[in-house]
PDB file of C-alpha atoms in Angstrom:
ATOM      1  CA  MET A   1      14.664   5.470   0.901  1.00 90.00           C
ATOM      2  CA  LEU A   2      11.459   4.301  -0.765  1.00 92.00           C
ATOM      3  CA  THR A   3       9.329   1.643   0.910  1.00 94.00           C
ATOM      4  CA  ILE A   4       6.205  -0.292   0.033  1.00 94.00           C
ATOM      5  CA  ARG A   5       3.776   0.127   2.927  1.00 94.00           C
ATOM      6  CA  LEU A   6       0.172  -0.290   3.982  1.00 94.00           C
ATOM      7  CA  GLN A   7      -1.928   2.847   4.462  1.00 93.00           C
ATOM      8  CA  ARG A   8      -4.957   2.402   6.733  1.00 94.00           C
ATOM      9  CA  MET A   9      -8.232   3.681   5.336  1.00 93.00           C
ATOM     10  CA  GLY A  10     -11.897   3.121   6.155  1.00 93.00           C
ATOM     11  CA  LYS A  11     -13.967   3.653   9.260  1.00 94.00           C
ATOM     12  CA  ARG A  12     -13.348   2.870  12.897  1.00 94.00           C
ATOM     13  CA  LYS A  13     -13.409  -0.922  13.457  1.00 92.00           C
ATOM     14  CA  ASN A  14     -13.854  -1.439   9.697  1.00 93.00           C
ATOM     15  CA  PRO A  15     -10.393  -0.964   8.192  1.00 95.00           C
ATOM     16  CA  THR A  16      -9.328  -1.233   4.589  1.00 96.00           C
ATOM     17  CA  TYR A  17      -5.755  -0.761   3.457  1.00 96.00           C
ATOM     18  CA  ARG A  18      -3.931   0.640   0.442  1.00 94.00           C
ATOM     19  CA  LEU A  19      -0.574  -0.670  -0.646  1.00 95.00           C
ATOM     20  CA  ILE A  20       1.476   2.454  -1.404  1.00 95.00           C
ATOM     21  CA  ILE A  21       5.008   3.516  -2.279  1.00 95.00           C
ATOM     22  CA  SER A  22       6.372   6.341  -0.112  1.00 92.00           C
ATOM     23  CA  GLU A  23       9.473   7.700   1.570  1.00 89.00           C
ATOM     24  CA  LYS A  24      10.327   5.754   4.713  1.00 87.00           C
ATOM     25  CA  ALA A  25      10.613   8.858   6.900  1.00 85.00           C
ATOM     26  CA  ARG A  26       7.260  10.315   5.782  1.00 81.00           C
ATOM     27  CA  ASP A  27       3.789   9.806   7.217  1.00 78.00           C
ATOM     28  CA  THR A  28       1.645   7.341   5.255  1.00 75.00           C
ATOM     29  CA  GLN A  29      -1.507   9.435   5.602  1.00 78.00           C
ATOM     30  CA  TYR A  30      -0.371  12.286   3.372  1.00 78.00           C
ATOM     31  CA  ASN A  31       2.635  11.413   1.258  1.00 81.00           C
ATOM     32  CA  SER A  32       2.482   8.612  -1.276  1.00 88.00           C
ATOM     33  CA  LEU A  33       4.005   8.460  -4.728  1.00 92.00           C
ATOM     34  CA  GLU A  34       1.684   5.798  -6.117  1.00 94.00           C
ATOM     35  CA  ILE A  35      -1.092   3.438  -5.020  1.00 95.00           C
ATOM     36  CA  LEU A  36      -0.069  -0.143  -5.789  1.00 96.00           C
ATOM     37  CA  GLY A  37      -3.126  -2.054  -4.602  1.00 97.00           C
ATOM     38  CA  ASN A  38      -5.881  -2.562  -2.039  1.00 96.00           C
ATOM     39  CA  TYR A  39      -6.505  -5.008   0.819  1.00 96.00           C
ATOM     40  CA  ASN A  40      -9.862  -5.496   2.525  1.00 95.00           C
ATOM     41  CA  PRO A  41      -9.590  -7.886   5.505  1.00 94.00           C
ATOM     42  CA  THR A  42     -13.208  -7.427   6.626  1.00 93.00           C
ATOM     43  CA  GLN A  43     -14.842  -9.072   3.596  1.00 90.00           C
ATOM     44  CA  THR A  44     -15.309 -12.815   3.387  1.00 91.00           C
ATOM     45  CA  PRO A  45     -13.184 -13.991   1.627  1.00 94.00           C
ATOM     46  CA  LYS A  46     -10.491 -11.377   2.182  1.00 93.00           C
ATOM     47  CA  VAL A  47      -9.864  -9.255  -0.931  1.00 93.00           C
ATOM     48  CA  LEU A  48      -6.344  -8.408  -2.130  1.00 95.00           C
ATOM     49  CA  GLU A  49      -5.864  -6.491  -5.394  1.00 96.00           C
ATOM     50  CA  LEU A  50      -2.319  -5.748  -6.570  1.00 96.00           C
ATOM     51  CA  LYS A  51      -0.694  -4.066  -9.560  1.00 96.00           C
ATOM     52  CA  ALA A  52       2.072  -6.642  -9.991  1.00 95.00           C
ATOM     53  CA  ASP A  53       3.815  -4.860 -12.862  1.00 97.00           C
ATOM     54  CA  ARG A  54       4.117  -1.607 -10.874  1.00 96.00           C
ATOM     55  CA  ILE A  55       5.341  -3.470  -7.761  1.00 95.00           C
ATOM     56  CA  LYS A  56       8.082  -5.146  -9.833  1.00 95.00           C
ATOM     57  CA  TYR A  57       8.993  -1.755 -11.311  1.00 95.00           C
ATOM     58  CA  TRP A  58       9.393  -0.081  -7.902  1.00 95.00           C
ATOM     59  CA  ILE A  59      11.353  -3.010  -6.441  1.00 95.00           C
ATOM     60  CA  GLY A  60      13.630  -2.751  -9.485  1.00 94.00           C
ATOM     61  CA  MET A  61      14.082   0.951  -8.700  1.00 93.00           C
ATOM     62  CA  GLY A  62      15.290   0.052  -5.185  1.00 92.00           C
ATOM     63  CA  ALA A  63      12.140   0.171  -3.050  1.00 92.00           C
ATOM     64  CA  GLN A  64      12.262  -1.853   0.163  1.00 92.00           C
ATOM     65  CA  THR A  65       9.426  -4.056   1.377  1.00 85.00           C
TER      66      THR A  65
END
């Protein structure tokens, strides 16, 4: 089953995240089919960049959120 998940990136105590599509049973650190966006909670204001067309495509293909 495909899921849309957050993958933690960045340094210790300074995280950034990627929004990825991957198999539910797989580890997020190594296996991702596509990067769908980025989220940076440490910046002011918080930055969220998404590829809306690709997210709609994967949800249409049956990906869970």
